Amino acid sequence: GESVGLHLPTLSVQEGDNSIINCAYSNSASDYFIWYKQESGKGPQFIIDIRSNMDKRQGQRVTVLLNKTVKHLSLQIAATQPGDSAVYFCAENMGNTGGFKTIFGAGTRLFVKA
Amino acid sequence: NAGVMQNPRHLVRRRGQEARLRCSPMKGHSHVYWYRQLPEEGLKFMVYLQKENIIDESGMPKERFSAEFPKEGPSILRIQQVVRGDSAAYFCASSLSEGSTEAFFGQGTRLTVV
């Protein structure tokens, strides 16, 4: 079964507000996490990643927080824009020897209201 | 510098026919991953291949599905005797090496079985 899950299937925010998308995982051995954005009809697009030896990482308008104690990570999007409307997936890199296998959660659909 | 190329983008097959999905990884990438995505769901890992080798096929159905990544040419995901339940979007991703952490995704092939 899935080892990565999302708390909410949809999130609606006002343009300009901050968005927070949450994700829970179950595999305490996972050492690498990724957030992807998927727009309608397109493949997933890498947003930001974080390793398990960190608890926060910032990018351009996005921040990922990792809480290993409760196996939870979140994606924060600052000043949400209409172009941010998409489905967001959290994924864990299982780190298998010889490659990796990324397990995706169900996803959260973000709606940005103008 | 083309990204991951998948074709066809859309494929319609009648029940019992064969479906062949092609994936050309990014230039220089020798690691390919296939995922399946049902509507309103996340991506499910199917198979991980390197040139001429299947590394991990733990997500592949036991029957009717096969994948290859020959020395020359694209990776092929083959589905024999398709059934309606095979209707989904199939995504391919490639990465530079086994140590690489980021995978780049193609636009997907949407298979419809009628």
CSV table of C-alpha atoms in Angstrom, one decimal:
chain,number,residue,atom,x,y,z
A,1,GLY,CA,0.0,0.0,0.0
A,2,GLU,CA,0.9,3.6,-0.1
A,3,SER,CA,3.5,4.8,2.4
A,4,VAL,CA,3.0,8.5,1.6
A,5,GLY,CA,-0.4,10.2,2.0
A,6,LEU,CA,-1.9,13.6,1.8
A,7,HIS,CA,-4.1,15.2,4.5
A,8,LEU,CA,-6.4,17.1,2.2
A,9,PRO,CA,-7.5,16.4,-1.4
A,10,THR,CA,-8.2,20.0,-2.3
A,11,LEU,CA,-7.1,23.4,-1.1
A,12,SER,CA,-8.6,26.7,-2.2
A,13,VAL,CA,-6.7,30.0,-1.5
A,14,GLN,CA,-7.0,33.6,-2.5
A,15,GLU,CA,-4.4,35.0,-4.8
A,16,GLY,CA,-1.6,36.6,-2.8
A,17,ASP,CA,-2.2,34.5,0.3
A,18,ASN,CA,0.2,31.8,1.4
A,19,SER,CA,-0.6,28.1,0.8
A,20,ILE,CA,0.3,25.2,3.0
A,21,ILE,CA,0.1,21.6,1.7
A,22,ASN,CA,0.7,18.8,4.1
A,23,CYS,CA,1.9,15.3,3.7
A,24,ALA,CA,2.4,12.3,6.0
A,25,TYR,CA,4.8,9.4,5.4
A,26,SER,CA,5.2,6.1,7.2
A,27,ASN,CA,8.7,4.9,6.2
A,28,SER,CA,11.1,6.2,8.9
A,29,ALA,CA,14.0,5.0,6.8
A,30,SER,CA,13.3,7.4,3.9
A,31,ASP,CA,16.1,9.9,3.6
A,32,TYR,CA,15.0,12.1,0.8
A,33,PHE,CA,11.7,13.8,0.0
A,34,ILE,CA,10.5,15.6,-3.1
A,35,TRP,CA,7.6,17.9,-3.9
A,36,TYR,CA,6.3,17.8,-7.5
A,37,LYS,CA,3.7,20.0,-9.2
A,38,GLN,CA,1.5,18.5,-11.9
A,39,GLU,CA,-0.6,20.7,-14.1
A,40,SER,CA,-3.5,19.3,-16.1
A,41,GLY,CA,-2.3,17.1,-18.9
A,42,LYS,CA,1.3,17.3,-18.0
A,43,GLY,CA,3.9,15.3,-16.3
A,44,PRO,CA,5.1,16.0,-12.7
A,45,GLN,CA,7.5,18.9,-12.4
A,46,PHE,CA,10.1,19.0,-9.7
A,47,ILE,CA,9.6,21.9,-7.2
A,48,ILE,CA,11.9,21.3,-4.2
A,49,ASP,CA,13.5,18.6,-2.3
A,50,ILE,CA,14.8,18.0,1.2
A,51,ARG,CA,17.1,15.4,2.9
A,52,SER,CA,16.3,13.8,6.2
A,53,ASN,CA,19.2,15.6,7.8
A,54,MET,CA,17.5,18.9,7.3
A,55,ASP,CA,14.2,20.2,8.7
A,56,LYS,CA,13.8,23.2,6.4
A,57,ARG,CA,14.7,24.2,2.9
A,58,GLN,CA,13.8,27.3,1.0
A,59,GLY,CA,13.5,27.9,-2.7
A,60,GLN,CA,11.9,30.7,-4.7
A,61,ARG,CA,8.6,31.4,-3.0
A,62,VAL,CA,8.5,27.8,-1.7
A,63,THR,CA,9.6,26.3,1.6
A,64,VAL,CA,9.6,22.7,2.6
A,65,LEU,CA,9.5,21.7,6.2
A,66,LEU,CA,10.3,18.2,7.5
A,67,ASN,CA,9.3,16.9,10.9
A,68,LYS,CA,10.8,13.5,11.3
A,69,THR,CA,9.4,13.0,14.8
A,70,VAL,CA,5.8,12.8,13.4
A,71,LYS,CA,6.8,11.8,9.9
A,72,HIS,CA,5.3,14.9,8.3
A,73,LEU,CA,6.3,17.3,5.7
A,74,SER,CA,4.7,20.4,4.3
A,75,LEU,CA,5.1,22.7,1.3
A,76,GLN,CA,4.6,26.3,1.8
A,77,ILE,CA,4.0,28.6,-1.2
A,78,ALA,CA,4.3,32.3,-0.5
A,79,ALA,CA,2.1,34.9,-2.3
A,80,THR,CA,0.2,32.2,-4.2
A,81,GLN,CA,-0.4,33.0,-7.9
A,82,PRO,CA,-3.0,31.7,-10.4
A,83,GLY,CA,-0.1,29.9,-12.1
A,84,ASP,CA,0.3,27.8,-8.9
A,85,SER,CA,-3.0,26.1,-9.5
A,86,ALA,CA,-2.1,22.4,-10.0
A,87,VAL,CA,-2.0,19.1,-8.2
A,88,TYR,CA,0.9,18.8,-5.7
A,89,PHE,CA,2.5,15.5,-4.8
A,90,CYS,CA,4.8,14.7,-2.1
A,91,ALA,CA,7.1,11.7,-2.7
A,92,GLU,CA,9.8,9.8,-0.9
A,93,ASN,CA,12.9,8.5,-2.4
A,94,MET,CA,13.4,5.0,-1.1
A,95,GLY,CA,17.1,5.2,-1.8
A,96,ASN,CA,17.4,1.6,-3.0
A,97,THR,CA,20.8,0.5,-4.0
A,98,GLY,CA,21.2,0.8,-7.7
A,99,GLY,CA,18.7,3.6,-8.2
A,100,PHE,CA,15.6,5.0,-6.6
A,101,LYS,CA,11.9,4.4,-6.5
A,102,THR,CA,9.8,7.4,-5.8
A,103,ILE,CA,6.5,6.7,-4.1
A,104,PHE,CA,3.9,9.4,-4.6
A,105,GLY,CA,1.0,10.3,-2.4
A,106,ALA,CA,-2.5,10.8,-3.8
A,107,GLY,CA,-1.9,14.6,-4.3
A,108,THR,CA,-3.6,17.8,-3.3
A,109,ARG,CA,-5.3,20.0,-5.8
A,110,LEU,CA,-4.6,23.6,-5.2
A,111,PHE,CA,-7.1,26.2,-6.5
A,112,VAL,CA,-6.1,29.8,-6.6
A,113,LYS,CA,-8.9,32.3,-6.6
A,114,ALA,CA,-8.3,35.6,-8.3
B,1,ASN,CA,18.3,19.9,-25.1
B,2,ALA,CA,15.0,18.0,-25.4
B,3,GLY,CA,13.4,16.6,-22.2
B,4,VAL,CA,12.0,13.2,-21.8
B,5,MET,CA,9.9,12.4,-24.8
B,6,GLN,CA,7.0,10.0,-24.7
B,7,ASN,CA,4.9,8.9,-27.6
B,8,PRO,CA,2.2,8.7,-28.5
B,9,ARG,CA,0.6,11.2,-26.3
B,10,HIS,CA,-2.8,9.6,-26.7
B,11,LEU,CA,-3.4,5.9,-27.6
B,12,VAL,CA,-6.7,4.2,-28.1
B,13,ARG,CA,-6.9,0.4,-28.2
B,14,ARG,CA,-9.7,-2.1,-28.3
B,15,ARG,CA,-9.9,-4.8,-25.7
B,16,GLY,CA,-7.5,-7.6,-26.5
B,17,GLN,CA,-5.1,-5.5,-28.6
B,18,GLU,CA,-1.6,-4.6,-27.7
B,19,ALA,CA,-0.4,-1.2,-26.6
B,20,ARG,CA,3.2,0.0,-27.0
B,21,LEU,CA,4.3,3.1,-25.2
B,22,ARG,CA,7.7,4.6,-26.0
B,23,CYS,CA,10.0,6.8,-23.9
B,24,SER,CA,13.2,8.5,-25.0
B,25,PRO,CA,15.1,9.7,-21.9
B,26,MET,CA,16.9,12.9,-21.7
B,27,LYS,CA,20.2,13.0,-23.5
B,28,GLY,CA,22.9,11.2,-21.4
B,29,HIS,CA,20.4,9.6,-19.1
B,30,SER,CA,20.7,5.9,-18.7
B,31,HIS,CA,18.1,5.3,-16.0
B,32,VAL,CA,14.4,5.1,-16.9
B,33,TYR,CA,11.3,4.7,-14.7
B,34,TRP,CA,7.7,4.0,-15.6
B,35,TYR,CA,4.7,5.0,-13.6
B,36,ARG,CA,0.9,4.6,-14.0
B,37,GLN,CA,-1.6,7.2,-12.9
B,38,LEU,CA,-5.3,6.6,-12.7
B,39,PRO,CA,-7.6,9.6,-12.7
B,40,GLU,CA,-7.5,11.6,-9.5
B,41,GLU,CA,-4.8,9.4,-8.1
B,42,GLY,CA,-1.0,9.7,-7.6
B,43,LEU,CA,1.6,7.9,-9.6
B,44,LYS,CA,2.3,4.3,-9.0
B,45,PHE,CA,5.8,3.0,-9.6
B,46,MET,CA,5.9,0.2,-12.2
B,47,VAL,CA,9.5,-0.6,-13.3
B,48,TYR,CA,13.0,0.8,-13.2
B,49,LEU,CA,15.4,0.0,-16.0
B,50,GLN,CA,18.9,0.7,-17.0
B,51,LYS,CA,20.3,0.1,-20.5
B,52,GLU,CA,19.5,-3.5,-21.4
B,53,ASN,CA,18.6,-4.4,-17.7
B,54,ILE,CA,15.5,-4.4,-15.6
B,55,ILE,CA,16.6,-3.3,-12.1
B,56,ASP,CA,13.3,-3.3,-10.3
B,57,GLU,CA,9.9,-4.5,-11.7
B,58,SER,CA,8.2,-4.8,-8.3
B,59,GLY,CA,5.3,-2.5,-9.5
B,60,MET,CA,4.6,-4.4,-12.7
B,61,PRO,CA,1.5,-6.6,-13.0
B,62,LYS,CA,2.6,-10.2,-13.3
B,63,GLU,CA,0.9,-10.8,-16.6
B,64,ARG,CA,0.5,-8.9,-19.9
B,65,PHE,CA,2.9,-6.1,-19.0
B,66,SER,CA,6.6,-6.0,-20.0
B,67,ALA,CA,9.2,-3.3,-20.3
B,68,GLU,CA,12.6,-3.0,-22.0
B,69,PHE,CA,15.3,-0.5,-22.5
B,70,PRO,CA,17.5,-1.6,-25.3
B,71,LYS,CA,21.1,-0.5,-26.0
B,72,GLU,CA,19.8,1.6,-28.8
B,73,GLY,CA,16.5,3.3,-29.0
B,74,PRO,CA,13.7,4.2,-26.6
B,75,SER,CA,12.4,2.3,-23.6
B,76,ILE,CA,9.2,0.4,-24.4
B,77,LEU,CA,6.3,-0.4,-22.1
B,78,ARG,CA,4.3,-3.1,-23.7
B,79,ILE,CA,0.8,-4.1,-22.6
B,80,GLN,CA,-0.6,-7.2,-24.2
B,81,GLN,CA,-4.3,-8.1,-24.5
B,82,VAL,CA,-5.4,-4.8,-23.0
B,83,VAL,CA,-8.4,-4.5,-20.8
B,84,ARG,CA,-10.5,-1.5,-19.8
B,85,GLY,CA,-8.7,-1.4,-16.4
B,86,ASP,CA,-5.5,-0.6,-18.2
B,87,SER,CA,-6.9,2.8,-19.2
B,88,ALA,CA,-4.6,5.3,-17.5
B,89,ALA,CA,-1.9,7.8,-18.0
B,90,TYR,CA,1.6,6.2,-18.2
B,91,PHE,CA,4.5,8.4,-17.3
B,92,CYS,CA,8.2,7.9,-18.0
B,93,ALA,CA,11.0,9.5,-16.0
B,94,SER,CA,14.7,9.5,-16.5
B,95,SER,CA,17.7,10.2,-14.4
B,96,LEU,CA,21.4,10.7,-15.0
B,97,SER,CA,22.7,8.0,-12.7
B,98,GLU,CA,21.8,5.7,-9.9
B,99,GLY,CA,23.2,8.3,-7.5
B,100,SER,CA,21.1,11.1,-9.0
B,101,THR,CA,18.3,12.2,-6.9
B,102,GLU,CA,16.1,14.0,-9.4
B,103,ALA,CA,14.1,12.4,-12.1
B,104,PHE,CA,12.7,14.3,-15.0
B,105,PHE,CA,9.3,13.3,-16.3
B,106,GLY,CA,7.8,13.1,-19.8
B,107,GLN,CA,4.3,14.4,-20.7
B,108,GLY,CA,2.8,11.0,-20.4
B,109,THR,CA,0.9,8.7,-22.7
B,110,ARG,CA,-2.9,8.5,-22.1
B,111,LEU,CA,-4.1,5.0,-22.9
B,112,THR,CA,-7.8,4.5,-23.4
B,113,VAL,CA,-9.1,1.0,-23.9
B,114,VAL,CA,-12.5,0.8,-25.5
